[in-house]
XYZ file of C-alpha atoms in Angstrom:
495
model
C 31.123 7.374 24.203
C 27.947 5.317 23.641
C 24.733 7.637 24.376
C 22.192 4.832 23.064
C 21.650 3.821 27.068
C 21.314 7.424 28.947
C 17.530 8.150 29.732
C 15.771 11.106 30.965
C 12.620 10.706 32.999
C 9.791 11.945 32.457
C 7.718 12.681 35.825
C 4.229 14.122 35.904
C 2.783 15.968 39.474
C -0.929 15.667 40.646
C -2.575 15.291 43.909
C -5.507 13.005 44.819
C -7.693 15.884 45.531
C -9.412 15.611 42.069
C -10.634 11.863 41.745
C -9.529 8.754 39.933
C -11.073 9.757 37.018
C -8.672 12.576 36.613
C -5.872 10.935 37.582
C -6.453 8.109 34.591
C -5.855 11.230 32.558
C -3.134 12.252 34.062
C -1.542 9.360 33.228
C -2.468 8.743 29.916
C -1.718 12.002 28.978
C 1.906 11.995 30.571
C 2.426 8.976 28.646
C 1.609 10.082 25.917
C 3.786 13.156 25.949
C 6.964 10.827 26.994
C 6.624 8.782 24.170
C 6.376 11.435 21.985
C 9.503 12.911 22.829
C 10.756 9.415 23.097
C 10.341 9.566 19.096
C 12.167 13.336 18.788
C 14.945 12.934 16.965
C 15.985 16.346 18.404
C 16.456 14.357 21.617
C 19.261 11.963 21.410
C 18.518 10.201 24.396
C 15.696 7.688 25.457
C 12.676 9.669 27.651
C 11.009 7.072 30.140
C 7.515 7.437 31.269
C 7.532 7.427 35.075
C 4.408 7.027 36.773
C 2.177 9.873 38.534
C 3.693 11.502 41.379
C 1.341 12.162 44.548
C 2.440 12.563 47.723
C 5.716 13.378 49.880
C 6.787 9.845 49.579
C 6.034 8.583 45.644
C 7.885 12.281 45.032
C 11.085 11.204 47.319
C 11.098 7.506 45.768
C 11.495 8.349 42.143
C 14.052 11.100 42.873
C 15.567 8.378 44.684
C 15.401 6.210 42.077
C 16.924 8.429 39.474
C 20.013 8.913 41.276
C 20.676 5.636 41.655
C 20.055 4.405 37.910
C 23.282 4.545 35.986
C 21.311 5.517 32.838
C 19.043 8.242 34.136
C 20.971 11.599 33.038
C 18.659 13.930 34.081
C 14.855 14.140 34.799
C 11.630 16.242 32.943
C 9.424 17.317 35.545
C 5.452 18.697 34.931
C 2.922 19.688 36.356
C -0.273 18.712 35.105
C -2.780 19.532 37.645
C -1.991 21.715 40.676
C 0.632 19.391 42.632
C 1.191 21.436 46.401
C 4.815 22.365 46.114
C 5.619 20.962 49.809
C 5.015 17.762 48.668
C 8.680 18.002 46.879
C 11.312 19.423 49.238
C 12.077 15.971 50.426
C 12.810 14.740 46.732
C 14.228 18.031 45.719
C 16.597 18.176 48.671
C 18.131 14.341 46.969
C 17.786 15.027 43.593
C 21.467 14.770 42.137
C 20.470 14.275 38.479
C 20.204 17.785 36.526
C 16.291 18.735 36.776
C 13.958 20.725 33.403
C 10.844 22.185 34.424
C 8.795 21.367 31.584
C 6.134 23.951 31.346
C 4.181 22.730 28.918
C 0.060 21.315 29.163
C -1.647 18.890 26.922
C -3.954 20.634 24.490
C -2.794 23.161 22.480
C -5.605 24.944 22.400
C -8.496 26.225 24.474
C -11.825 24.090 23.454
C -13.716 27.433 23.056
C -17.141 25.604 22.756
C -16.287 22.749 25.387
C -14.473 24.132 27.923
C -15.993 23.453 31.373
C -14.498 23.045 35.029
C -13.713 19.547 33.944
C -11.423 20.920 32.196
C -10.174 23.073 34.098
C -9.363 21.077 37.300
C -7.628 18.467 34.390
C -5.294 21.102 32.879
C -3.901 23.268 35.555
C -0.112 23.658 34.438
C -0.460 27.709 34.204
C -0.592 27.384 37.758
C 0.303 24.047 39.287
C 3.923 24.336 37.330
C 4.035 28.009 38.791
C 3.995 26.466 42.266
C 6.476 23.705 41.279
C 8.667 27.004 39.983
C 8.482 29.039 43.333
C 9.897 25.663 45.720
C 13.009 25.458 43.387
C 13.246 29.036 43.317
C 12.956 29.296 46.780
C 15.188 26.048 47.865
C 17.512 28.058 45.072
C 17.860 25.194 42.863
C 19.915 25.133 39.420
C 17.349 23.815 36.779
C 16.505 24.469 33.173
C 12.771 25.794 32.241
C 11.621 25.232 28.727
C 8.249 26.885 27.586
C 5.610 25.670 25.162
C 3.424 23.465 23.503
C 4.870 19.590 23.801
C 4.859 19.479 20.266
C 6.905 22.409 18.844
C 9.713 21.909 17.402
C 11.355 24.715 19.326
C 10.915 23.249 22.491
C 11.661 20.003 21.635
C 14.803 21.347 20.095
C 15.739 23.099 23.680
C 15.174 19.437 25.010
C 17.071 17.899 23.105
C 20.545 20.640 23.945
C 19.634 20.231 27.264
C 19.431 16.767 27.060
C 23.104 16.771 25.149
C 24.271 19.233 28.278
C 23.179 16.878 30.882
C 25.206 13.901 28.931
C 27.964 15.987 29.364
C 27.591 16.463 33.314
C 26.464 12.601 33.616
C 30.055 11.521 31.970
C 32.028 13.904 34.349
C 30.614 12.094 37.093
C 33.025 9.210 38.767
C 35.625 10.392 35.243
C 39.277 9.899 35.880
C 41.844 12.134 33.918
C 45.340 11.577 34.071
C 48.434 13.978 34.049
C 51.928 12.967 32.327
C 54.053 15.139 34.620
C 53.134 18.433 35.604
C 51.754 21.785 34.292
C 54.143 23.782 32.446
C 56.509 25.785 34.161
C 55.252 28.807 35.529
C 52.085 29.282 33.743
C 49.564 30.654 35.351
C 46.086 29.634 33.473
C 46.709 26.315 33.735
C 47.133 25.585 36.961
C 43.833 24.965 39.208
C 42.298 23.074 42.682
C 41.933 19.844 41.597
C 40.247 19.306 45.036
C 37.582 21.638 44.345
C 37.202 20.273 40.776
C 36.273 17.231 42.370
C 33.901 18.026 44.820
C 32.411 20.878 42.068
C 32.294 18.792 38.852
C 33.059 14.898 39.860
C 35.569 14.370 38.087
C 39.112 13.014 39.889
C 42.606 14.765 38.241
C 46.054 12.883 39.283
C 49.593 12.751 37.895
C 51.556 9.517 36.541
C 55.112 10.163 36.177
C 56.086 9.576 32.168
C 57.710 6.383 33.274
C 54.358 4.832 34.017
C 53.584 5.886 30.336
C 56.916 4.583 28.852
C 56.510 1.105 30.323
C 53.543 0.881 28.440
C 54.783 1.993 25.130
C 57.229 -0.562 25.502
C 54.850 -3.221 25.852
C 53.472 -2.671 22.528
C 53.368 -5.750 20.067
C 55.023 -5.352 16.679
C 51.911 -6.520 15.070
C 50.203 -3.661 16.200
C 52.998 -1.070 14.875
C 52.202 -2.611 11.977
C 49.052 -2.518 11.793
C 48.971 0.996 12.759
C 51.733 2.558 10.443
C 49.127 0.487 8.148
C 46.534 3.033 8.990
C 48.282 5.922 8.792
C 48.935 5.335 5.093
C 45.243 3.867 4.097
C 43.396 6.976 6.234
C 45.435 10.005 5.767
C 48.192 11.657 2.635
C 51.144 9.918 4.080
C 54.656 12.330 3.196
C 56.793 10.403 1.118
C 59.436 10.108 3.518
C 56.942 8.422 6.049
C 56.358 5.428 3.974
C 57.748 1.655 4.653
C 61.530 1.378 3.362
C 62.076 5.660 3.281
C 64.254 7.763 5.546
C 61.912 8.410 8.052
C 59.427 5.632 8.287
C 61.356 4.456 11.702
C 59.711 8.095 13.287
C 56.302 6.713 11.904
C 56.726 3.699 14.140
C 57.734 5.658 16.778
C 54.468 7.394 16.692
C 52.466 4.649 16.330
C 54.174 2.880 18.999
C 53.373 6.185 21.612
C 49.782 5.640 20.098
C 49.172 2.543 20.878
C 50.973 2.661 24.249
C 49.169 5.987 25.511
C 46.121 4.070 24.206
C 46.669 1.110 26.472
C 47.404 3.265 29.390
C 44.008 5.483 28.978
C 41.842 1.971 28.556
C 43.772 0.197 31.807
C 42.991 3.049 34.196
C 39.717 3.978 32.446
C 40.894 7.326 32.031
C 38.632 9.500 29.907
C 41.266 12.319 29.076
C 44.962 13.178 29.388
C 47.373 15.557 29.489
C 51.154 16.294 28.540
C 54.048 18.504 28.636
C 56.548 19.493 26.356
C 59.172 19.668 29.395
C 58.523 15.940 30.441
C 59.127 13.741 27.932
C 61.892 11.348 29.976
C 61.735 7.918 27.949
C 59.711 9.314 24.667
C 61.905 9.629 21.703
C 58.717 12.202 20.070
C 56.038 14.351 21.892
C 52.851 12.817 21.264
C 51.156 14.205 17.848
C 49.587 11.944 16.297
C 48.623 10.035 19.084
C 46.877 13.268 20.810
C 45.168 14.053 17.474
C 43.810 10.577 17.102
C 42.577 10.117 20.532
C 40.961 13.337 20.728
C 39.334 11.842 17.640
C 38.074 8.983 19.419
C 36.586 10.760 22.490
C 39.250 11.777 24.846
C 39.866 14.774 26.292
C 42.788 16.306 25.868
C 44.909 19.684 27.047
C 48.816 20.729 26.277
C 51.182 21.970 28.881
C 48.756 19.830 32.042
C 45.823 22.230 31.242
C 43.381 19.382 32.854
C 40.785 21.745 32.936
C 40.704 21.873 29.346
C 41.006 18.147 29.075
C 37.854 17.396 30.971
C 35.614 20.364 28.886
C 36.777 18.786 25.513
C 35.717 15.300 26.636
C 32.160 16.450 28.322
C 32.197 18.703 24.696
C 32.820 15.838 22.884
C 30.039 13.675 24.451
C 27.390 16.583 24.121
C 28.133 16.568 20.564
C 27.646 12.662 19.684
C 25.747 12.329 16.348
C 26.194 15.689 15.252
C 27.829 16.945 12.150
C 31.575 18.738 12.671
C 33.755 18.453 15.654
C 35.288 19.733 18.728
C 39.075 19.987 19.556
C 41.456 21.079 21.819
C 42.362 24.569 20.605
C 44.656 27.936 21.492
C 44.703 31.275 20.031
C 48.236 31.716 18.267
C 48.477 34.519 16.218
C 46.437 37.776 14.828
C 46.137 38.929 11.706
C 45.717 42.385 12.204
C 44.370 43.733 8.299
C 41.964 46.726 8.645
C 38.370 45.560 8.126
C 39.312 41.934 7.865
C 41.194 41.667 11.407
C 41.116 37.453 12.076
C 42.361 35.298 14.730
C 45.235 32.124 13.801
C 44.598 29.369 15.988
C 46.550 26.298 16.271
C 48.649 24.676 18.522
C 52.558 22.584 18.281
C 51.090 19.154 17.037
C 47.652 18.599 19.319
C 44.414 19.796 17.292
C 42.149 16.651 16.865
C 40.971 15.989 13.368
C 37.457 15.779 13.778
C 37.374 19.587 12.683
C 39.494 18.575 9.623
C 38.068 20.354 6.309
C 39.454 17.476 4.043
C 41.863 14.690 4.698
C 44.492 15.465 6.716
C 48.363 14.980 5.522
C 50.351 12.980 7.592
C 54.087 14.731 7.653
C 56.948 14.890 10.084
C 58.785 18.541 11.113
C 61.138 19.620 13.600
C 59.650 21.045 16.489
C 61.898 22.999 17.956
C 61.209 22.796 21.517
C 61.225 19.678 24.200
C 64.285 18.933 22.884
C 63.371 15.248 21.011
C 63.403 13.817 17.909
C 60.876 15.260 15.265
C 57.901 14.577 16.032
C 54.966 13.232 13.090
C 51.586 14.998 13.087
C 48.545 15.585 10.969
C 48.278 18.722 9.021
C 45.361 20.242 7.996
C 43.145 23.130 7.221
C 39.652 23.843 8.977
C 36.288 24.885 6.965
C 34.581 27.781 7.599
C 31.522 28.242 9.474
C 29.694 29.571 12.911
C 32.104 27.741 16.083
C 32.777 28.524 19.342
C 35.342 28.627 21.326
C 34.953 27.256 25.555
C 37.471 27.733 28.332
C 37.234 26.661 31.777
C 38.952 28.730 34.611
C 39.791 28.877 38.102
C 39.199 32.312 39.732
C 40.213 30.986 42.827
C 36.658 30.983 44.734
C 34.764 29.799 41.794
C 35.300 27.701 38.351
C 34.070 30.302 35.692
C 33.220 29.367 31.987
C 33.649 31.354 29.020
C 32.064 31.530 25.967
C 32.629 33.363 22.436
C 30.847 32.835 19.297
C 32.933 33.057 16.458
C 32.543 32.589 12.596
C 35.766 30.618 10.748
C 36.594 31.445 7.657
C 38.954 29.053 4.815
C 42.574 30.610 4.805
C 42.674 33.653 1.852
C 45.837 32.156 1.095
C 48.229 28.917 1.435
C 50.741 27.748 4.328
C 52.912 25.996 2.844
C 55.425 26.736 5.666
C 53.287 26.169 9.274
C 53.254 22.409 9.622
C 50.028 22.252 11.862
C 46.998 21.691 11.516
C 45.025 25.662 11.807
C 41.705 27.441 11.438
C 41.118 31.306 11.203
C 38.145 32.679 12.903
C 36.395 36.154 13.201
C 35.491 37.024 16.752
C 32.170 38.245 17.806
C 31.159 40.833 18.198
C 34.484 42.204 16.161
C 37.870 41.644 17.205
C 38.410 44.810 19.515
C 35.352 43.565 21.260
C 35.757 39.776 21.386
C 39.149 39.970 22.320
C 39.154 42.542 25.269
C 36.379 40.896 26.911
C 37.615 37.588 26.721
C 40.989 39.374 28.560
C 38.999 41.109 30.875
C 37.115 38.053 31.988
C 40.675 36.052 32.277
C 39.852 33.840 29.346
C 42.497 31.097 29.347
C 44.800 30.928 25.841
C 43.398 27.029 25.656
C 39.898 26.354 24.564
C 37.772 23.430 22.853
C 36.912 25.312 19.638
C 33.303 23.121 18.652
C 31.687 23.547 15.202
C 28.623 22.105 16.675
C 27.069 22.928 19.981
C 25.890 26.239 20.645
C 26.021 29.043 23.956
C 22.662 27.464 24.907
C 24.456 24.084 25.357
C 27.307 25.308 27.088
C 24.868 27.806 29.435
C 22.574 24.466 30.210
C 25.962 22.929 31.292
C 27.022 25.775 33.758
C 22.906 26.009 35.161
C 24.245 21.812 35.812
C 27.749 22.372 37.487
C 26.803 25.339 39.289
C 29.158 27.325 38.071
C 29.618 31.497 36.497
C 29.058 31.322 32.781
C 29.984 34.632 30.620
C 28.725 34.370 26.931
C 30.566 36.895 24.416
C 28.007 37.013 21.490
C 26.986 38.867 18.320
C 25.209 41.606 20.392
C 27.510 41.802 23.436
C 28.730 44.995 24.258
C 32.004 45.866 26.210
C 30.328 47.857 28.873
C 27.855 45.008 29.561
C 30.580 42.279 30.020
C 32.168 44.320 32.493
C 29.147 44.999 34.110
C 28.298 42.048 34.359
C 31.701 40.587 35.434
C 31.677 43.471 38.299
C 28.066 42.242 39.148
C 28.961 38.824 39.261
C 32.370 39.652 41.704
C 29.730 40.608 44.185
C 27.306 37.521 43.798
C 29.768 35.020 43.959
C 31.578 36.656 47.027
């Protein structure tokens, strides 16, 4: 999940029609501009300089250019003269890489005293990026427009999430997740086209039978049981009964043996996510816990029950979130707690909620599970702090992918659990509960989500504008009768 390389390029429009002289500026100014964004630290990735674009063919090249570069993730585009908008169907038409319309000019401020046509003819973005606007509009292109003054931190701010956004969509492109055995039996939600995930999002979804997987654990080295069963004691509050010579240190071997094994079998296929099943476990002596946790930890996606879709969000999540504080997991809505004027949502899942959301350190324990019919199984247990989060599912609605969004707010558990051996969080749905929870049924929110304590709706929204996909948002101010509306409206676009 290194981010250090991805780029976003920063191309400047103009024509020849107003001299050298101008164009010198141009360029200098452009330059300048790219490097300071370059130097954002709102903006995770590198932005490149590109030279001046003038004509049908310069226009087509870099465009060109920028899809084939493995570290371009997107390009900035802006106009700063008048740049005739023809010039850029041919490049528009290629363009794979997400696209911001920067609409931004050099100077801050009008020269009150100074200003001549000089001037004028120099810094034309009111108008030259309004006919840059109307070709995408009218070639009915997904992009992302971002208003202001180069150097407010606002807008550098909404260049930097749409910068995270488009690292998202660049590492579902060419991605490989893998399925151990199927989706669980007869559930709905979870099923999906993986063919038109594919074309849609770029990503490729295909099954290995468990055996593949157990060969693989099998393989593993004793050293690096060891060394493993090492690091569960050094990293997290090993139970007693987990440690070397007690009753159930053989299960913590076990674990760390699936670990290790599932880890091989990611790396070897280059698989950036997985998924399991509770009802396909042939050749495991444990469903994978601690193994899920930990590798959710280190970047991969990961959904229960062969929810790919899930698996694939919480890895692009995951990658839009390098370098920020908190974390994102794989997450499901359990249980209510119903208490008038403090009405909160459990969620949790059997084993599978990555610790990167972990208030404090986790304990490392080992409890029946009660279903999948295998040995006990060891996990990390812990609680989750509170604070603003989100929750994101991905869903099939059968002629489009649709993502949806709620806000929430967690909040540290009013009392202790000394009895739920999973790691949980509570959370307060926005609006309210009655609200946040009918909407998300009446838009056919899945019961699997990435819950992320750091990226926001404008992250996820710059991520659907990417994939081309429906995007519902249930915020603060929504209102019921707006969300349906808008769901209604949207059943008539889409169609």
């Amino acid at each position: 999940m290194d981010i250090k390389n991805g780029e976003l390029w920063f191309v400047t429009g103009s024509q020849h029609l107003y001299g050298d002289e101008t164009l010198k500026q141009v360029a200098a100014h452009s330059k300048n501009i790219a490097d300071e964004l370059n130097r954002a630290t709102e903006i995770p990735v590198s932005v490149i300089h590109q030279p001046t674009v003038t004509t049908p063919d310069e226009i087509y090249k870099v465009c060109e250019e920028a899809n084939r570069n493995k570290n371009c993730v997107g390009i900035i585009a802006w106009m700063h003269t008048f740049s005739p908008a023809k010039m850029w169907i041919g490049g528009l038409k290629i363009l794979k890489k997400p696209l911001l319309h920067f609409h931004t000019q050099f100077n801050r401020d009008i020269p009150w005293s100074e200003i001549d046509m000089d001037f004028m003819n120099l810094n034309q973005s009111a108008h030259g990026d309004r006919e840059f606007g109307f070709i995408m509009t009218r070639m009915r292109l997904n992009r992302k427009v971002v208003v202001g003054h180069w150097k407010d931190l606002q807008v550098r701010s909404q260049i930097g999430t749409w910068s995270r956004a488009a690292l998202g969509w660049h590492d579902w492109q060419g991605a490989k997740f893998v399925r151990f055995g199927d989706n669980m039996r007869s559930v709905a939600v979870t099923e999906g086209d993986k063919v038109e995930a594919e074309i849609k999002f770029g990503y490729s979804v295909n099954t290995h039978g468990i055996g593949d997987l157990v060969k693989f654990i099998n393989d593993v080295p004793e050293n690096q049981i060891n060394q493993l069963c090492a690091e569960y004691q050094d990293k997290y509050k090993l139970d007693d009964s987990l440690r070397k010579g007690n009753s159930r240190y053989a299960s913590l071997r076990d674990a760390a043996k699936i670990e290790c094994g599932l880890e091989h079998f990611l790396q070897a296929g280059s698989f950036k996510g997985f998924t399991d099943t509770f009802e396909d476990l042939h050749g495991l002596v444990q469903l994978p816990g601690i193994a899920a946790q930990r590798l959710m930890n280190k970047g991969y996606g990961f959904g229960a029950e062969g929810d790919w879709k899930t698996s694939a969000l919480v890895r692009a999540m995951k990658v839009m979130a390098v370098g920020l504080p908190g974390g994102n997991s794989f997450m499901e809505d359990y249980t209510y707690h119903f208490a008038p004027e403090n009405e909160m949502v459990l969620g949790s899942h059997m084993l599978e909620i990555c610790e990167s959301i972990a208030e404090n350190t986790p304990s490392c324990e080992i409890h029946p599970l009660g279903i999948g019919g295998k040995a006990d199984p060891v996990r990390l247990v812990f609680n989750v702090a509170g604070g603003p989060a989100l929750n994101a599912s991905i869903i099939d609605m059968g002629n489009r992918f649709r993502l949806l969004l709620n806000q929430v707010h967690a909040v540290s558990p009013p009392h202790d659990l000394p009895k739920l051996p999973v790691a949980r969080v509570l959370w307060r749905p926005y609006p309210d509960m009655k609200i946040g929870c009918a909407a998300w049924i009446l838009a056919g929110g899945a019961h699997h989500t990435c819950y992320s304590q750091n990226l926001t709706v404008e992250h996820l929204q710059d991520f659907a504008e990417m994939a081309g996909i429906e995007c519902i948002s249930i915020e603060k101010n929504s209102h019921l009768n707006q969300i349906k509306n808008e769901l209604r409206w949207n059943e008539i676009y889409y169609r």
